[in-house]
GROMACS .gro file of C-alpha atoms in nm:
model
  370
    1MET     CA    1   9.508 -13.275  -0.110
    2GLU     CA    2   9.138 -13.330  -0.163
    3ALA     CA    3   9.122 -13.507   0.173
    4LEU     CA    4   9.277 -13.205   0.343
    5ILE     CA    5   9.023 -12.970   0.189
    6TYR     CA    6   8.741 -13.198   0.298
    7ILE     CA    7   8.866 -13.197   0.658
    8VAL     CA    8   8.890 -12.815   0.664
    9VAL     CA    9   8.531 -12.775   0.536
   10VAL     CA   10   8.394 -13.019   0.793
   11ALA     CA   11   8.579 -12.836   1.072
   12ALA     CA   12   8.441 -12.499   0.960
   13ILE     CA   13   8.086 -12.630   0.952
   14ALA     CA   14   8.125 -12.778   1.301
   15LEU     CA   15   8.259 -12.448   1.432
   16VAL     CA   16   7.960 -12.252   1.295
   17VAL     CA   17   7.704 -12.497   1.432
   18GLY     CA   18   7.869 -12.497   1.776
   19GLY     CA   19   7.860 -12.115   1.791
   20LEU     CA   20   7.491 -12.108   1.711
   21LEU     CA   21   7.415 -12.357   1.987
   22LEU     CA   22   7.618 -12.157   2.238
   23VAL     CA   23   7.435 -11.833   2.155
   24ARG     CA   24   7.096 -12.002   2.196
   25ARG     CA   25   7.194 -12.137   2.539
   26ARG     CA   26   7.291 -11.788   2.659
   27ARG     CA   27   6.967 -11.617   2.540
   28PRO     CA   28   6.756 -11.525   2.849
   29THR     CA   29   6.449 -11.732   2.895
   30GLU     CA   30   6.111 -11.555   2.880
   31ALA     CA   31   5.971 -11.456   3.219
   32PRO     CA   32   5.663 -11.645   3.324
   33PRO     CA   33   5.342 -11.441   3.307
   34LEU     CA   34   5.271 -11.243   3.625
   35GLU     CA   35   4.984 -11.364   3.837
   36PRO     CA   36   4.728 -11.098   3.922
   37ALA     CA   37   4.803 -10.931   4.255
   38ALA     CA   38   4.582 -11.042   4.540
   39GLU     CA   39   4.353 -10.774   4.669
   40ALA     CA   40   4.473 -10.619   4.995
   41GLU     CA   41   4.281 -10.735   5.294
   42ALA     CA   42   4.082 -10.474   5.478
   43PRO     CA   43   4.255 -10.359   5.796
   44PRO     CA   44   4.111 -10.491   6.118
   45GLY     CA   45   3.849 -10.276   6.288
   46GLU     CA   46   3.539 -10.135   6.132
   47ALA     CA   47   3.391 -10.318   5.839
   48VAL     CA   48   3.171 -10.155   5.580
   49VAL     CA   49   2.910 -10.397   5.452
   50GLU     CA   50   2.723 -10.314   5.136
   51GLU     CA   51   2.429 -10.545   5.110
   52ALA     CA   52   2.340 -10.436   4.759
   53PRO     CA   53   2.558 -10.385   4.449
   54ALA     CA   54   2.737 -10.051   4.456
   55ALA     CA   55   2.500  -9.781   4.347
   56ARG     CA   56   2.471  -9.408   4.386
   57ASP     CA   57   2.198  -9.434   4.649
   58ALA     CA   58   2.287  -9.769   4.801
   59PRO     CA   59   2.295  -9.762   5.183
   60THR     CA   60   2.625  -9.785   5.366
   61ILE     CA   61   2.606 -10.000   5.676
   62THR     CA   62   2.892  -9.965   5.921
   63GLU     CA   63   2.916 -10.221   6.197
   64PRO     CA   64   3.204 -10.143   6.436
   65ALA     CA   65   3.323 -10.395   6.687
   66PRO     CA   66   3.116 -10.331   6.999
   67PRO     CA   67   3.303 -10.205   7.306
   68PRO     CA   68   3.286 -10.417   7.618
   69PRO     CA   69   2.973 -10.325   7.816
   70THR     CA   70   3.050 -10.111   8.119
   71GLU     CA   71   2.814  -9.992   8.387
   72LEU     CA   72   2.760  -9.618   8.367
   73VAL     CA   73   2.829  -9.432   8.691
   74ARG     CA   74   2.572  -9.158   8.751
   75PRO     CA   75   2.629  -8.863   8.985
   76SER     CA   76   2.337  -8.766   9.206
   77LEU     CA   77   2.053  -8.577   9.039
   78ARG     CA   78   2.057  -8.324   9.321
   79GLU     CA   79   2.414  -8.228   9.237
   80ARG     CA   80   2.348  -8.199   8.865
   81LEU     CA   81   2.040  -7.979   8.919
   82ARG     CA   82   2.224  -7.741   9.148
   83ARG     CA   83   2.151  -7.433   8.932
   84SER     CA   84   1.775  -7.492   8.928
   85ARG     CA   85   1.778  -7.588   9.295
   86LYS     CA   86   1.964  -7.273   9.399
   87PHE     CA   87   1.740  -7.051   9.184
   88LEU     CA   88   1.418  -7.188   9.332
   89SER     CA   89   1.552  -7.236   9.683
   90ASP     CA   90   1.666  -6.875   9.711
   91ARG     CA   91   1.325  -6.746   9.604
   92LEU     CA   92   1.136  -6.984   9.831
   93SER     CA   93   1.351  -6.879  10.125
   94ASP     CA   94   1.259  -6.518  10.061
   95ALA     CA   95   0.889  -6.599  10.024
   96LEU     CA   96   0.842  -6.847  10.308
   97GLN     CA   97   0.914  -6.651  10.625
   98GLY     CA   98   0.691  -6.640  10.930
   99ALA     CA   99   0.320  -6.716  10.919
  100PRO     CA  100   0.183  -6.745  10.564
  101ASP     CA  101  -0.014  -6.440  10.453
  102ASP     CA  102  -0.121  -6.281  10.126
  103GLU     CA  103   0.231  -6.156  10.060
  104THR     CA  104   0.364  -6.507  10.114
  105TRP     CA  105   0.133  -6.648   9.851
  106ASP     CA  106   0.210  -6.369   9.604
  107ASP     CA  107   0.584  -6.421   9.645
  108LEU     CA  108   0.545  -6.797   9.612
  109GLU     CA  109   0.345  -6.759   9.290
  110ALA     CA  110   0.607  -6.522   9.150
  111ALA     CA  111   0.884  -6.771   9.233
  112LEU     CA  112   0.704  -7.053   9.050
  113ILE     CA  113   0.642  -6.835   8.744
  114GLN     CA  114   1.009  -6.733   8.735
  115ALA     CA  115   1.100  -7.102   8.744
  116ASP     CA  116   0.909  -7.144   8.414
  117ILE     CA  117   0.619  -7.344   8.555
  118GLY     CA  118   0.382  -7.111   8.374
  119VAL     CA  119   0.133  -6.853   8.495
  120ALA     CA  120  -0.179  -7.069   8.483
  121THR     CA  121  -0.017  -7.367   8.655
  122ALA     CA  122   0.154  -7.151   8.919
  123THR     CA  123  -0.178  -6.984   9.004
  124LEU     CA  124  -0.354  -7.320   9.044
  125ILE     CA  125  -0.076  -7.453   9.265
  126VAL     CA  126  -0.087  -7.153   9.498
  127GLU     CA  127  -0.468  -7.164   9.525
  128ASP     CA  128  -0.450  -7.533   9.620
  129LEU     CA  129  -0.181  -7.460   9.881
  130LYS     CA  130  -0.393  -7.183  10.032
  131ASP     CA  131  -0.687  -7.420  10.076
  132VAL     CA  132  -0.474  -7.691  10.237
  133ALA     CA  133  -0.301  -7.439  10.466
  134ARG     CA  134  -0.638  -7.311  10.589
  135GLU     CA  135  -0.776  -7.662  10.642
  136ARG     CA  136  -0.470  -7.770  10.843
  137HIS     CA  137  -0.436  -7.436  11.027
  138ILE     CA  138  -0.073  -7.406  10.918
  139LYS     CA  139   0.098  -7.114  11.092
  140ASP     CA  140   0.461  -7.175  10.985
  141ALA     CA  141   0.560  -7.079  10.631
  142ASN     CA  142   0.830  -7.347  10.633
  143GLU     CA  143   0.556  -7.609  10.642
  144VAL     CA  144   0.435  -7.469  10.312
  145ARG     CA  145   0.755  -7.596  10.150
  146GLY     CA  146   0.653  -7.953  10.231
  147LEU     CA  147   0.305  -7.893  10.096
  148LEU     CA  148   0.456  -7.749   9.778
  149ALA     CA  149   0.668  -8.060   9.724
  150ASP     CA  150   0.363  -8.286   9.759
  151GLU     CA  151   0.161  -8.066   9.522
  152LEU     CA  152   0.431  -8.066   9.252
  153VAL     CA  153   0.474  -8.443   9.264
  154ALA     CA  154   0.099  -8.499   9.243
  155ARG     CA  155   0.072  -8.276   8.936
  156PHE     CA  156   0.330  -8.492   8.757
  157GLU     CA  157   0.099  -8.794   8.789
  158VAL     CA  158   0.339  -9.034   8.955
  159ASP     CA  159   0.152  -9.341   8.830
  160ARG     CA  160   0.191  -9.246   8.462
  161ASP     CA  161   0.385  -9.501   8.257
  162ARG     CA  162   0.723  -9.347   8.171
  163ALA     CA  163   0.907  -9.659   8.059
  164LEU     CA  164   1.038  -9.672   7.703
  165ALA     CA  165   0.839  -9.913   7.486
  166PHE     CA  166   1.001 -10.226   7.343
  167ALA     CA  167   0.861 -10.455   7.075
  168SER     CA  168   0.774 -10.816   7.149
  169GLU     CA  169   0.964 -10.906   6.830
  170ASN     CA  170   1.273 -10.728   6.695
  171PRO     CA  171   1.331 -10.464   6.592
  172THR     CA  172   1.206 -10.201   6.833
  173VAL     CA  173   1.195  -9.864   6.653
  174TRP     CA  174   1.243  -9.528   6.824
  175LEU     CA  175   1.198  -9.210   6.620
  176ILE     CA  176   1.385  -8.907   6.757
  177VAL     CA  177   1.251  -8.562   6.663
  178GLY     CA  178   1.312  -8.199   6.759
  179VAL     CA  179   1.454  -7.870   6.643
  180ASN     CA  180   1.825  -7.811   6.584
  181GLY     CA  181   2.036  -7.741   6.889
  182THR     CA  182   1.826  -7.928   7.143
  183GLY     CA  183   2.080  -8.210   7.185
  184LYS     CA  184   1.897  -8.458   6.963
  185THR     CA  185   2.202  -8.639   6.821
  186THR     CA  186   2.372  -8.644   7.161
  187THR     CA  187   2.059  -8.799   7.310
  188ILE     CA  188   2.068  -9.071   7.046
  189GLY     CA  189   2.428  -9.151   7.135
  190LYS     CA  190   2.345  -9.172   7.505
  191LEU     CA  191   2.047  -9.397   7.438
  192ALA     CA  192   2.260  -9.628   7.225
  193ALA     CA  193   2.533  -9.645   7.489
  194ASP     CA  194   2.284  -9.727   7.764
  195LEU     CA  195   2.125 -10.001   7.553
  196ARG     CA  196   2.464 -10.152   7.474
  197THR     CA  197   2.556 -10.170   7.842
  198ARG     CA  198   2.235 -10.367   7.892
  199GLY     CA  199   2.343 -10.619   7.628
  200ARG     CA  200   2.111 -10.506   7.348
  201THR     CA  201   2.215 -10.468   6.986
  202VAL     CA  202   2.154 -10.125   6.836
  203ALA     CA  203   2.144  -9.969   6.489
  204LEU     CA  204   2.132  -9.597   6.414
  205ALA     CA  205   1.963  -9.457   6.102
  206ALA     CA  206   2.117  -9.131   5.974
  207ALA     CA  207   1.792  -8.993   5.833
  208ASP     CA  208   1.903  -8.635   5.898
  209THR     CA  209   2.023  -8.576   5.542
  210PHE     CA  210   1.930  -8.209   5.559
  211ARG     CA  211   2.208  -8.083   5.789
  212ALA     CA  212   2.569  -8.088   5.668
  213ALA     CA  213   2.789  -8.347   5.842
  214ALA     CA  214   2.497  -8.480   6.048
  215ASP     CA  215   2.586  -8.837   5.950
  216GLU     CA  216   2.948  -8.780   6.054
  217GLN     CA  217   2.839  -8.662   6.397
  218LEU     CA  218   2.613  -8.965   6.431
  219ALA     CA  219   2.898  -9.191   6.317
  220VAL     CA  220   3.109  -9.070   6.610
  221TRP     CA  221   2.834  -9.166   6.853
  222ALA     CA  222   2.784  -9.501   6.678
  223GLU     CA  223   3.152  -9.580   6.724
  224ARG     CA  224   3.154  -9.469   7.088
  225SER     CA  225   2.849  -9.676   7.175
  226GLY     CA  226   2.919  -9.980   6.957
  227ALA     CA  227   2.610  -9.939   6.740
  228ALA     CA  228   2.571 -10.011   6.368
  229LEU     CA  229   2.515  -9.711   6.139
  230VAL     CA  230   2.299  -9.701   5.824
  231LYS     CA  231   2.337  -9.396   5.602
  232HIS     CA  232   2.301  -9.268   5.245
  233GLN     CA  233   2.476  -8.993   5.055
  234PRO     CA  234   2.430  -8.639   5.199
  235GLY     CA  235   2.114  -8.476   5.068
  236GLY     CA  236   1.944  -8.810   5.007
  237ASP     CA  237   1.586  -8.905   5.080
  238PRO     CA  238   1.533  -8.942   5.458
  239GLY     CA  239   1.248  -9.185   5.395
  240ALA     CA  240   1.481  -9.410   5.194
  241VAL     CA  241   1.735  -9.411   5.477
  242ALA     CA  242   1.467  -9.507   5.729
  243PHE     CA  243   1.339  -9.780   5.496
  244ASP     CA  244   1.684  -9.933   5.441
  245ALA     CA  245   1.767  -9.906   5.809
  246TYR     CA  246   1.452 -10.092   5.908
  247ARG     CA  247   1.520 -10.364   5.648
  248HIS     CA  248   1.874 -10.402   5.783
  249ALA     CA  249   1.760 -10.415   6.146
  250ARG     CA  250   1.500 -10.678   6.067
  251ALA     CA  251   1.742 -10.890   5.860
  252LYS     CA  252   2.010 -10.877   6.132
  253ASN     CA  253   1.761 -10.923   6.418
  254VAL     CA  254   1.876 -10.597   6.578
  255ASP     CA  255   1.711 -10.526   6.912
  256VAL     CA  256   1.661 -10.149   6.876
  257LEU     CA  257   1.669  -9.920   6.572
  258ILE     CA  258   1.702  -9.548   6.659
  259VAL     CA  259   1.614  -9.313   6.375
  260ASP     CA  260   1.769  -8.966   6.369
  261THR     CA  261   1.566  -8.704   6.182
  262ALA     CA  262   1.648  -8.359   6.049
  263GLY     CA  263   1.626  -8.088   6.310
  264ARG     CA  264   1.350  -7.860   6.195
  265LEU     CA  265   1.156  -7.560   6.311
  266HIS     CA  266   0.797  -7.640   6.397
  267THR     CA  267   0.697  -7.351   6.167
  268LYS     CA  268   0.846  -7.511   5.853
  269THR     CA  269   0.553  -7.703   5.708
  270PRO     CA  270   0.742  -7.889   5.427
  271LEU     CA  271   0.997  -8.021   5.673
  272MET     CA  272   0.728  -8.127   5.916
  273ASP     CA  273   0.552  -8.308   5.630
  274GLU     CA  274   0.879  -8.486   5.555
  275LEU     CA  275   0.894  -8.603   5.916
  276ALA     CA  276   0.546  -8.751   5.883
  277LYS     CA  277   0.663  -8.927   5.566
  278VAL     CA  278   0.956  -9.091   5.749
  279ARG     CA  279   0.713  -9.232   6.002
  280ARG     CA  280   0.477  -9.361   5.729
  281VAL     CA  281   0.765  -9.533   5.547
  282ILE     CA  282   0.865  -9.723   5.860
  283GLU     CA  283   0.507  -9.818   5.939
  284LYS     CA  284   0.467  -9.978   5.595
  285GLU     CA  285   0.726 -10.234   5.707
  286GLY     CA  286   0.674 -10.243   6.082
  287GLN     CA  287   0.590 -10.014   6.371
  288VAL     CA  288   0.726  -9.705   6.546
  289HIS     CA  289   0.723  -9.791   6.915
  290GLU     CA  290   0.840  -9.455   7.049
  291SER     CA  291   0.842  -9.106   6.899
  292LEU     CA  292   1.055  -8.905   7.139
  293LEU     CA  293   1.059  -8.526   7.123
  294VAL     CA  294   1.383  -8.371   7.244
  295ILE     CA  295   1.329  -8.031   7.409
  296ASP     CA  296   1.600  -7.798   7.535
  297ALA     CA  297   1.509  -7.700   7.892
  298THR     CA  298   1.681  -7.365   7.845
  299ALA     CA  299   1.427  -7.276   7.572
  300GLY     CA  300   1.167  -7.218   7.841
  301GLN     CA  301   0.807  -7.166   7.736
  302ASN     CA  302   0.905  -7.172   7.366
  303GLY     CA  303   0.955  -7.545   7.411
  304LEU     CA  304   0.582  -7.579   7.467
  305VAL     CA  305   0.504  -7.426   7.129
  306GLN     CA  306   0.744  -7.668   6.960
  307ALA     CA  307   0.598  -7.964   7.143
  308LYS     CA  308   0.241  -7.887   7.036
  309GLN     CA  309   0.325  -7.898   6.666
  310PHE     CA  310   0.547  -8.203   6.689
  311ALA     CA  311   0.283  -8.388   6.889
  312ALA     CA  312   0.037  -8.341   6.603
  313THR     CA  313   0.281  -8.434   6.325
  314ALA     CA  314   0.506  -8.703   6.468
  315GLY     CA  315   0.270  -8.870   6.714
  316VAL     CA  316   0.497  -8.788   7.007
  317THR     CA  317   0.479  -9.051   7.281
  318GLY     CA  318   0.728  -8.899   7.522
  319VAL     CA  319   0.961  -8.608   7.588
  320VAL     CA  320   1.335  -8.604   7.648
  321LEU     CA  321   1.414  -8.285   7.839
  322THR     CA  322   1.780  -8.196   7.786
  323LYS     CA  323   2.027  -7.946   7.935
  324LEU     CA  324   1.853  -7.938   8.271
  325ASP     CA  325   2.197  -7.899   8.428
  326GLY     CA  326   2.244  -7.572   8.238
  327THR     CA  327   1.925  -7.392   8.335
  328ALA     CA  328   1.793  -7.232   8.651
  329LYS     CA  329   1.435  -7.288   8.539
  330GLY     CA  330   1.357  -7.655   8.589
  331GLY     CA  331   0.987  -7.577   8.623
  332ILE     CA  332   0.947  -7.621   8.246
  333ALA     CA  333   0.922  -7.995   8.313
  334LEU     CA  334   0.589  -7.951   8.491
  335ALA     CA  335   0.468  -7.698   8.234
  336ILE     CA  336   0.519  -7.951   7.954
  337GLU     CA  337   0.321  -8.224   8.125
  338GLU     CA  338   0.046  -7.991   8.250
  339THR     CA  339  -0.005  -7.830   7.910
  340LEU     CA  340   0.041  -8.122   7.671
  341GLY     CA  341  -0.034  -8.432   7.874
  342ILE     CA  342   0.279  -8.593   7.723
  343PRO     CA  343   0.498  -8.774   7.976
  344ILE     CA  344   0.861  -8.678   8.024
  345LYS     CA  345   1.044  -9.008   7.993
  346LEU     CA  346   1.408  -8.904   8.008
  347ILE     CA  347   1.611  -8.607   8.125
  348GLY     CA  348   1.956  -8.495   8.012
  349VAL     CA  349   2.171  -8.347   8.286
  350GLY     CA  350   2.517  -8.328   8.130
  351GLU     CA  351   2.734  -8.410   7.829
  352GLY     CA  352   2.862  -8.751   7.940
  353LEU     CA  353   2.724  -9.086   7.827
  354GLU     CA  354   2.594  -9.140   8.180
  355ASP     CA  355   2.405  -8.808   8.189
  356LEU     CA  356   2.075  -8.933   8.051
  357GLU     CA  357   1.840  -9.097   8.295
  358PRO     CA  358   1.477  -9.197   8.342
  359PHE     CA  359   1.254  -8.923   8.476
  360ASP     CA  360   1.108  -8.984   8.819
  361PRO     CA  361   0.883  -8.698   8.942
  362LYS     CA  362   0.947  -8.746   9.314
  363THR     CA  363   1.325  -8.768   9.273
  364PHE     CA  364   1.315  -8.464   9.047
  365VAL     CA  365   1.108  -8.252   9.289
  366ASP     CA  366   1.320  -8.359   9.586
  367ALA     CA  367   1.635  -8.256   9.396
  368LEU     CA  368   1.484  -7.914   9.318
  369LEU     CA  369   1.359  -7.839   9.668
  370ALA     CA  370   1.620  -8.013   9.881
   0.00000   0.00000   0.00000
């Protein structure tokens, strides 16, 4: 009897222990700790490089993949200046009929003034033509047209150096100035595109922090041309943008740095002082090789007033005359050079990337009078 009880107790104990072991086997094992998720790789395309720790005023440097260089196809200048050519040609045709007389000279002077050459310059041109016509005993008014072409070309000073300046060591720095609406940002984009097609590296500095969305507009041109873009937050210090852009261009051995500046009226003294500051900031680190003033050809004689003030403040070295395709008064080109002695280096004759070209006086005059 005692043996039977002993067997039952042992069996019960074995049953309990076996149940415990079975429950432990079925308990789910603890999941291994999750590894931290890998950061998502940036999508291919543009890369934003921040060369300093993130900060409120740290520069953002965008370096898009450059497009393959393509040669820009340029239509003839004569075709793109058709409005100015027709305006002047119609008036010259009315003035130059038969043997030249006093009425001929008066009509010719009026035509030149209407073409925005300016009263003083137009008067001098006509007086010179009178003298030559008398010396050569010219009896046909049509011959006066040829004399006029020669006179206009000579007044442009054909031998003047109109090439854009480049530094012997990178980076070359071009400062672009002018009032709003002259085509300043578009000119920068065209310059960048032309440089890229010639195999040069380009960086754009968005130092126009005054106008809303100016950096966004410049970013579009940077992407189209394959140029790097250096910018700060909107409303930032333009001098700081120029400083960071120059440091970036020097560190990356960029060929050309083009600095956009806030479009400003020449009558706004604080803004003009700010422009002078941008130039001083760059010159503490390096040199400004070109200070190009962008003038809208449709502004007429008002462009001369702008140019005088900018020349004194920004040390203008050359003029970019834009929108010549949209005006009938191409004579403003001569008025600028006659009055200011500043060479026109480039002309804009359309909205396309190819519509910015070096200014050649003879080609320009031929296109106007052809």
